[in-house]
PDB file of C-alpha atoms in Angstrom:
ATOM      1  CA  GLN A   1       0.026  -0.101   0.039  1.00 64.00           C
ATOM      2  CA  LYS A   2       1.246   3.508  -0.518  1.00 70.00           C
ATOM      3  CA  GLU A   3       1.736   6.132   2.092  1.00 91.00           C
ATOM      4  CA  VAL A   4      -0.035   8.632  -0.383  1.00 95.00           C
ATOM      5  CA  GLU A   5      -2.750   7.630  -2.360  1.00 95.00           C
ATOM      6  CA  GLN A   6      -4.953   9.868  -5.162  1.00 94.00           C
ATOM      7  CA  ASN A   7      -7.139   9.314  -8.010  1.00 84.00           C
ATOM      8  CA  SER A   8      -4.832  10.234 -11.087  1.00 77.00           C
ATOM      9  CA  GLY A   9      -7.504  11.168 -13.252  1.00 83.00           C
ATOM     10  CA  PRO A  10      -8.025  12.966 -15.574  1.00 90.00           C
ATOM     11  CA  LEU A  11     -10.881  14.973 -13.490  1.00 95.00           C
ATOM     12  CA  SER A  12     -12.600  17.078 -15.404  1.00 97.00           C
ATOM     13  CA  VAL A  13     -15.349  19.739 -14.201  1.00 96.00           C
ATOM     14  CA  PRO A  14     -17.055  22.486 -16.025  1.00 97.00           C
ATOM     15  CA  GLU A  15     -16.218  26.569 -15.516  1.00 98.00           C
ATOM     16  CA  GLY A  16     -17.922  27.091 -12.441  1.00 97.00           C
ATOM     17  CA  ALA A  17     -18.120  24.236 -10.622  1.00 98.00           C
ATOM     18  CA  ILE A  18     -16.962  22.506  -7.790  1.00 97.00           C
ATOM     19  CA  ALA A  19     -13.813  20.422  -7.777  1.00 97.00           C
ATOM     20  CA  SER A  20     -13.604  18.060  -5.167  1.00 96.00           C
ATOM     21  CA  LEU A  21      -9.682  16.173  -5.132  1.00 97.00           C
ATOM     22  CA  ASN A  22      -8.743  13.238  -2.621  1.00 96.00           C
ATOM     23  CA  CYS A  23      -6.425  12.456  -1.219  1.00 96.00           C
ATOM     24  CA  THR A  24      -5.975   8.926   1.844  1.00 96.00           C
ATOM     25  CA  TYR A  25      -2.920   8.236   3.946  1.00 95.00           C
ATOM     26  CA  SER A  26      -1.496   4.954   5.905  1.00 93.00           C
ATOM     27  CA  ASP A  27       0.584   6.978   8.501  1.00 90.00           C
ATOM     28  CA  ARG A  28      -1.843   7.050  11.121  1.00 89.00           C
ATOM     29  CA  GLY A  29       0.459   9.358  13.172  1.00 85.00           C
ATOM     30  CA  SER A  30       0.713  11.529  10.187  1.00 88.00           C
ATOM     31  CA  GLN A  31       0.937  16.228  11.389  1.00 84.00           C
ATOM     32  CA  SER A  32       0.511  18.236   8.990  1.00 89.00           C
ATOM     33  CA  PHE A  33      -1.070  18.109   5.232  1.00 93.00           C
ATOM     34  CA  PHE A  34      -0.431  19.569   2.302  1.00 94.00           C
ATOM     35  CA  TRP A  35      -1.891  20.181  -1.804  1.00 97.00           C
ATOM     36  CA  TYR A  36       0.193  21.462  -3.911  1.00 97.00           C
ATOM     37  CA  ARG A  37      -0.266  22.884  -7.558  1.00 98.00           C
ATOM     38  CA  GLN A  38       1.724  22.243 -10.516  1.00 97.00           C
ATOM     39  CA  TYR A  39       1.632  22.901 -13.889  1.00 97.00           C
ATOM     40  CA  SER A  40       2.589  21.098 -16.419  1.00 95.00           C
ATOM     41  CA  GLY A  41       6.744  21.275 -16.701  1.00 93.00           C
ATOM     42  CA  LYS A  42       6.794  23.577 -13.399  1.00 95.00           C
ATOM     43  CA  SER A  43       7.552  22.311 -10.394  1.00 95.00           C
ATOM     44  CA  PRO A  44       5.236  22.357  -7.351  1.00 96.00           C
ATOM     45  CA  GLU A  45       3.491  25.615  -5.685  1.00 95.00           C
ATOM     46  CA  LEU A  46       2.353  25.315  -2.170  1.00 94.00           C
ATOM     47  CA  ILE A  47      -1.948  25.539  -2.569  1.00 94.00           C
ATOM     48  CA  MET A  48      -2.809  24.994   1.104  1.00 93.00           C
ATOM     49  CA  PHE A  49      -1.287  23.219   4.517  1.00 92.00           C
ATOM     50  CA  ILE A  50      -3.987  21.803   7.453  1.00 93.00           C
ATOM     51  CA  TYR A  51      -3.071  19.744  10.783  1.00 88.00           C
ATOM     52  CA  SER A  52      -6.449  19.852  12.329  1.00 90.00           C
ATOM     53  CA  ASN A  53      -9.794  17.885  11.459  1.00 94.00           C
ATOM     54  CA  GLY A  54     -12.499  20.106  10.025  1.00 95.00           C
ATOM     55  CA  ASP A  55     -11.931  22.761   7.300  1.00 96.00           C
ATOM     56  CA  LYS A  56      -9.830  25.213   6.701  1.00 96.00           C
ATOM     57  CA  GLU A  57     -11.100  27.659   3.852  1.00 96.00           C
ATOM     58  CA  ASP A  58      -8.519  31.014   1.800  1.00 95.00           C
ATOM     59  CA  GLY A  59     -10.691  31.433  -1.114  1.00 96.00           C
ATOM     60  CA  ARG A  60     -11.592  29.960  -3.020  1.00 97.00           C
ATOM     61  CA  PHE A  61     -10.060  27.021  -1.845  1.00 98.00           C
ATOM     62  CA  THR A  62     -11.002  24.265   1.203  1.00 98.00           C
ATOM     63  CA  ALA A  63      -8.443  21.433   2.622  1.00 97.00           C
ATOM     64  CA  GLN A  64     -11.034  19.020   4.699  1.00 97.00           C
ATOM     65  CA  LEU A  65      -9.221  16.954   6.971  1.00 96.00           C
ATOM     66  CA  ASN A  66     -10.994  13.661   8.393  1.00 96.00           C
ATOM     67  CA  LYS A  67      -8.143  11.951  10.839  1.00 94.00           C
ATOM     68  CA  ALA A  68      -9.984   8.914  11.886  1.00 94.00           C
ATOM     69  CA  SER A  69     -10.421   8.197   8.387  1.00 94.00           C
ATOM     70  CA  GLN A  70      -6.873   9.243   7.414  1.00 95.00           C
ATOM     71  CA  TYR A  71      -8.537  10.996   4.862  1.00 95.00           C
ATOM     72  CA  VAL A  72      -7.849  14.728   3.113  1.00 97.00           C
ATOM     73  CA  SER A  73      -9.629  16.407   0.211  1.00 97.00           C
ATOM     74  CA  LEU A  74      -9.116  19.651  -0.796  1.00 97.00           C
ATOM     75  CA  LEU A  75     -11.850  21.803  -2.602  1.00 97.00           C
ATOM     76  CA  ILE A  76     -12.084  24.224  -5.730  1.00 98.00           C
ATOM     77  CA  ARG A  77     -14.710  26.544  -5.645  1.00 98.00           C
ATOM     78  CA  ASP A  78     -16.501  28.191  -9.082  1.00 98.00           C
ATOM     79  CA  SER A  79     -13.718  26.764 -10.828  1.00 98.00           C
ATOM     80  CA  GLN A  80     -11.202  28.652 -13.768  1.00 97.00           C
ATOM     81  CA  PRO A  81      -9.262  27.111 -16.266  1.00 96.00           C
ATOM     82  CA  SER A  82      -5.699  28.387 -15.231  1.00 97.00           C
ATOM     83  CA  ASP A  83      -6.650  26.191 -11.939  1.00 98.00           C
ATOM     84  CA  SER A  84      -6.272  23.432 -15.314  1.00 97.00           C
ATOM     85  CA  ALA A  85      -2.790  21.571 -13.410  1.00 97.00           C
ATOM     86  CA  THR A  86      -1.647  18.704 -11.453  1.00 97.00           C
ATOM     87  CA  TYR A  87      -2.789  19.008  -7.677  1.00 98.00           C
ATOM     88  CA  LEU A  88      -0.409  16.942  -5.472  1.00 97.00           C
ATOM     89  CA  CYS A  89      -1.529  15.849  -1.950  1.00 97.00           C
ATOM     90  CA  ALA A  90       1.894  15.232   0.459  1.00 95.00           C
ATOM     91  CA  VAL A  91       1.771  14.289   4.427  1.00 93.00           C
ATOM     92  CA  ILE A  92       4.579  15.397   6.776  1.00 89.00           C
ATOM     93  CA  SER A  93       4.057  12.123   9.217  1.00 81.00           C
ATOM     94  CA  ASN A  94       6.761  13.586  12.457  1.00 74.00           C
ATOM     95  CA  PHE A  95       7.203  16.676  13.559  1.00 65.00           C
ATOM     96  CA  GLY A  96      11.435  17.487  13.588  1.00 68.00           C
ATOM     97  CA  ASN A  97      11.715  15.603  10.219  1.00 73.00           C
ATOM     98  CA  GLU A  98       9.968  17.582   7.956  1.00 81.00           C
ATOM     99  CA  LYS A  99       9.895  16.413   4.653  1.00 88.00           C
ATOM    100  CA  LEU A 100       7.168  15.796   2.067  1.00 93.00           C
ATOM    101  CA  THR A 101       5.986  12.394   1.184  1.00 94.00           C
ATOM    102  CA  PHE A 102       3.530  12.800  -2.203  1.00 96.00           C
ATOM    103  CA  GLY A 103       0.974  10.942  -3.382  1.00 96.00           C
ATOM    104  CA  THR A 104       1.664  10.807  -7.446  1.00 95.00           C
ATOM    105  CA  GLY A 105      -1.497  13.822  -8.243  1.00 96.00           C
ATOM    106  CA  THR A 106      -4.911  13.605  -9.713  1.00 96.00           C
ATOM    107  CA  ARG A 107      -4.274  15.771 -12.878  1.00 96.00           C
ATOM    108  CA  LEU A 108      -7.801  18.643 -12.675  1.00 97.00           C
ATOM    109  CA  THR A 109      -8.595  19.784 -16.332  1.00 97.00           C
ATOM    110  CA  ILE A 110     -11.866  22.867 -16.371  1.00 97.00           C
ATOM    111  CA  ILE A 111     -13.789  22.913 -18.707  1.00 96.00           C
ATOM    112  CA  PRO A 112     -14.589  26.471 -20.189  1.00 94.00           C
TER     113      PRO A 112
ATOM    114  CA  GLY B   1      13.822  39.005  -3.800  1.00 57.00           C
ATOM    115  CA  ALA B   2      14.921  35.805  -5.251  1.00 84.00           C
ATOM    116  CA  GLY B   3      13.972  31.819  -5.003  1.00 94.00           C
ATOM    117  CA  VAL B   4      14.992  28.804  -5.395  1.00 97.00           C
ATOM    118  CA  SER B   5      16.626  28.132  -8.288  1.00 97.00           C
ATOM    119  CA  GLN B   6      19.160  24.942 -10.517  1.00 98.00           C
ATOM    120  CA  THR B   7      21.127  24.637 -12.276  1.00 98.00           C
ATOM    121  CA  PRO B   8      21.974  23.133 -15.254  1.00 98.00           C
ATOM    122  CA  SER B   9      17.988  23.155 -16.229  1.00 97.00           C
ATOM    123  CA  ASN B  10      18.730  20.472 -18.362  1.00 97.00           C
ATOM    124  CA  LYS B  11      21.203  17.238 -18.142  1.00 98.00           C
ATOM    125  CA  VAL B  12      22.104  15.350 -20.903  1.00 98.00           C
ATOM    126  CA  THR B  13      24.651  12.302 -20.101  1.00 98.00           C
ATOM    127  CA  GLU B  14      25.549   9.537 -20.947  1.00 97.00           C
ATOM    128  CA  LYS B  15      24.900   6.020 -19.280  1.00 97.00           C
ATOM    129  CA  GLY B  16      28.387   5.511 -15.963  1.00 97.00           C
ATOM    130  CA  LYS B  17      28.625   9.150 -16.233  1.00 98.00           C
ATOM    131  CA  TYR B  18      29.047  11.574 -13.488  1.00 98.00           C
ATOM    132  CA  VAL B  19      26.573  14.041 -12.559  1.00 98.00           C
ATOM    133  CA  GLU B  20      26.470  17.525 -10.949  1.00 98.00           C
ATOM    134  CA  LEU B  21      23.108  19.027  -9.688  1.00 98.00           C
ATOM    135  CA  ARG B  22      23.918  22.239  -7.813  1.00 98.00           C
ATOM    136  CA  CYS B  23      20.941  24.323  -6.061  1.00 98.00           C
ATOM    137  CA  ASP B  24      21.295  27.296  -4.360  1.00 98.00           C
ATOM    138  CA  PRO B  25      18.131  27.692  -1.379  1.00 96.00           C
ATOM    139  CA  ILE B  26      16.536  31.037   0.066  1.00 94.00           C
ATOM    140  CA  SER B  27      18.671  33.467   1.253  1.00 93.00           C
ATOM    141  CA  GLY B  28      18.314  32.723   4.621  1.00 89.00           C
ATOM    142  CA  HIS B  29      17.346  29.131   4.418  1.00 91.00           C
ATOM    143  CA  THR B  30      18.661  26.808   6.750  1.00 91.00           C
ATOM    144  CA  ALA B  31      16.649  23.789   5.275  1.00 92.00           C
ATOM    145  CA  LEU B  32      17.248  22.731   2.219  1.00 95.00           C
ATOM    146  CA  TYR B  33      15.118  19.693   0.184  1.00 96.00           C
ATOM    147  CA  TRP B  34      16.065  17.118  -2.900  1.00 98.00           C
ATOM    148  CA  TYR B  35      13.234  15.396  -4.349  1.00 98.00           C
ATOM    149  CA  ARG B  36      13.173  13.805  -7.500  1.00 98.00           C
ATOM    150  CA  GLN B  37      10.109  13.373  -9.863  1.00 98.00           C
ATOM    151  CA  SER B  38       9.455  11.064 -12.123  1.00 96.00           C
ATOM    152  CA  LEU B  39       6.983  11.379 -15.085  1.00 93.00           C
ATOM    153  CA  GLY B  40       3.341  11.152 -14.114  1.00 91.00           C
ATOM    154  CA  GLN B  41       4.569  10.528 -10.301  1.00 94.00           C
ATOM    155  CA  GLY B  42       4.757  12.935  -7.720  1.00 96.00           C
ATOM    156  CA  PRO B  43       8.255  14.389  -6.151  1.00 97.00           C
ATOM    157  CA  GLU B  44      10.111  11.329  -4.074  1.00 97.00           C
ATOM    158  CA  PHE B  45      11.730  12.424  -0.957  1.00 96.00           C
ATOM    159  CA  LEU B  46      16.236  11.714  -1.508  1.00 97.00           C
ATOM    160  CA  ILE B  47      17.516  13.576   1.010  1.00 96.00           C
ATOM    161  CA  TYR B  48      17.561  16.269   2.943  1.00 93.00           C
ATOM    162  CA  PHE B  49      19.937  18.707   5.287  1.00 94.00           C
ATOM    163  CA  GLN B  50      19.415  21.206   7.986  1.00 90.00           C
ATOM    164  CA  GLY B  51      22.425  23.222   8.030  1.00 90.00           C
ATOM    165  CA  THR B  52      25.790  21.831   6.411  1.00 92.00           C
ATOM    166  CA  GLY B  53      24.031  18.392   8.171  1.00 90.00           C
ATOM    167  CA  ALA B  54      22.326  16.549   7.085  1.00 90.00           C
ATOM    168  CA  ALA B  55      19.786  15.353   8.948  1.00 88.00           C
ATOM    169  CA  ASP B  56      17.941  12.311   7.278  1.00 92.00           C
ATOM    170  CA  ASP B  57      19.310  11.052   3.741  1.00 94.00           C
ATOM    171  CA  SER B  58      16.522   7.747   4.597  1.00 93.00           C
ATOM    172  CA  GLY B  59      15.901   8.495   0.240  1.00 95.00           C
ATOM    173  CA  LEU B  60      18.893   8.375  -1.533  1.00 96.00           C
ATOM    174  CA  PRO B  61      17.947   4.961  -3.555  1.00 95.00           C
ATOM    175  CA  ASN B  62      21.858   3.533  -2.893  1.00 94.00           C
ATOM    176  CA  ASP B  63      25.372   4.741  -2.956  1.00 95.00           C
ATOM    177  CA  ARG B  64      25.863   6.179  -6.272  1.00 97.00           C
ATOM    178  CA  PHE B  65      24.063   8.952  -4.850  1.00 98.00           C
ATOM    179  CA  PHE B  66      25.206  12.158  -2.411  1.00 97.00           C
ATOM    180  CA  ALA B  67      24.647  15.029  -1.526  1.00 97.00           C
ATOM    181  CA  VAL B  68      26.543  17.888   0.576  1.00 97.00           C
ATOM    182  CA  ARG B  69      25.969  21.274   1.562  1.00 96.00           C
ATOM    183  CA  PRO B  70      29.549  22.785   2.985  1.00 94.00           C
ATOM    184  CA  GLU B  71      28.998  26.476   4.038  1.00 93.00           C
ATOM    185  CA  GLY B  72      24.635  25.893   4.665  1.00 90.00           C
ATOM    186  CA  SER B  73      24.102  27.381   1.188  1.00 94.00           C
ATOM    187  CA  VAL B  74      24.272  25.508  -1.748  1.00 97.00           C
ATOM    188  CA  SER B  75      24.452  22.137  -2.067  1.00 98.00           C
ATOM    189  CA  THR B  76      24.891  19.999  -4.423  1.00 98.00           C
ATOM    190  CA  LEU B  77      23.638  16.312  -5.247  1.00 98.00           C
ATOM    191  CA  LYS B  78      26.228  14.103  -6.796  1.00 98.00           C
ATOM    192  CA  ILE B  79      25.253  10.790  -9.190  1.00 98.00           C
ATOM    193  CA  GLN B  80      27.754   8.576  -9.616  1.00 98.00           C
ATOM    194  CA  ARG B  81      28.188   5.496 -12.917  1.00 97.00           C
ATOM    195  CA  THR B  82      24.461   7.054 -13.541  1.00 98.00           C
ATOM    196  CA  GLU B  83      21.941   4.441 -14.695  1.00 97.00           C
ATOM    197  CA  ARG B  84      19.134   4.959 -17.634  1.00 97.00           C
ATOM    198  CA  GLY B  85      16.832   4.581 -14.513  1.00 96.00           C
ATOM    199  CA  ASP B  86      18.290   7.588 -12.841  1.00 98.00           C
ATOM    200  CA  SER B  87      16.102  10.156 -15.967  1.00 98.00           C
ATOM    201  CA  ALA B  88      14.469  12.623 -13.792  1.00 98.00           C
ATOM    202  CA  VAL B  89      13.456  16.055 -12.903  1.00 98.00           C
ATOM    203  CA  TYR B  90      15.385  17.061  -9.994  1.00 98.00           C
ATOM    204  CA  LEU B  91      13.694  18.981  -8.033  1.00 98.00           C
ATOM    205  CA  CYS B  92      14.840  20.456  -4.876  1.00 98.00           C
ATOM    206  CA  ALA B  93      13.163  23.138  -2.235  1.00 96.00           C
ATOM    207  CA  SER B  94      14.136  24.894   1.226  1.00 94.00           C
ATOM    208  CA  SER B  95      12.598  26.747   3.721  1.00 91.00           C
ATOM    209  CA  LEU B  96      12.664  29.369   6.703  1.00 87.00           C
ATOM    210  CA  THR B  97      13.568  25.783   8.830  1.00 75.00           C
ATOM    211  CA  SER B  98      13.380  22.396  10.355  1.00 60.00           C
ATOM    212  CA  SER B  99      11.827  23.200  13.618  1.00 61.00           C
ATOM    213  CA  GLY B 100       8.895  21.332  13.466  1.00 54.00           C
ATOM    214  CA  LEU B 101       6.407  23.644  13.115  1.00 57.00           C
ATOM    215  CA  ALA B 102       3.359  23.036  10.675  1.00 52.00           C
ATOM    216  CA  ASP B 103       2.671  25.480   8.267  1.00 56.00           C
ATOM    217  CA  ASN B 104       6.589  26.328   7.546  1.00 76.00           C
ATOM    218  CA  GLU B 105       6.070  26.051   3.472  1.00 86.00           C
ATOM    219  CA  GLN B 106       8.303  24.581   1.784  1.00 91.00           C
ATOM    220  CA  PHE B 107       9.804  26.704  -1.336  1.00 93.00           C
ATOM    221  CA  PHE B 108      10.789  24.355  -4.514  1.00 96.00           C
ATOM    222  CA  GLY B 109      13.115  25.379  -7.899  1.00 97.00           C
ATOM    223  CA  PRO B 110      12.181  24.522 -11.628  1.00 96.00           C
ATOM    224  CA  GLY B 111      13.867  21.534 -11.251  1.00 97.00           C
ATOM    225  CA  THR B 112      17.226  20.250 -12.920  1.00 98.00           C
ATOM    226  CA  ARG B 113      15.971  17.082 -15.817  1.00 98.00           C
ATOM    227  CA  LEU B 114      18.596  14.861 -15.682  1.00 98.00           C
ATOM    228  CA  THR B 115      18.331  12.074 -19.084  1.00 98.00           C
ATOM    229  CA  VAL B 116      21.164   9.348 -19.097  1.00 98.00           C
ATOM    230  CA  LEU B 117      21.056   7.440 -22.299  1.00 96.00           C
TER     231      LEU B 117
END
């Protein structure tokens, strides 16, 4: 079992709709959770981080964490064509060791 | 301000050759990370430095891979006797510290695309 799992997609969403991206992780002791966006041929850039159960909102983005279910998600409201990218879920397992463990990423396409 | 820079942006080499990949972190960032990303995969951790010392090198795939950060700033990833399977994008990231804070963002460089023929 992979440590961080994501549906690789591609996921196609109409412009203006809500895109929902999901991630599960295997290490129950994981502490911090990150969503990175990666455009084709570019490096990852941080969208959101979350470390407490519940929702965290930042503009059009909402991260949701459920530690009991070992599940983290990213919602993108009012999807725009510029949101088309690969979204990477990443996890830090232990405070004091900041290495990120990434999923394979979900490719998202927003259809105008 | 300047972000993380990596050189070269592209490197093509022949099987069996030695390569060095360089990373210049953001000024003042004490933590530096190396990842590699194969096509269609997420970045895979290789090694990270806190200052000059390697805090965790558990991701280095074998002893052909080595990394240094002698002055706590620039880092070099060294690959000996390259193999075709080493072909990937090598990403470097830096963060202000490695303090255990959950919001200590890692900023990624543009990567070096390594192709081993």
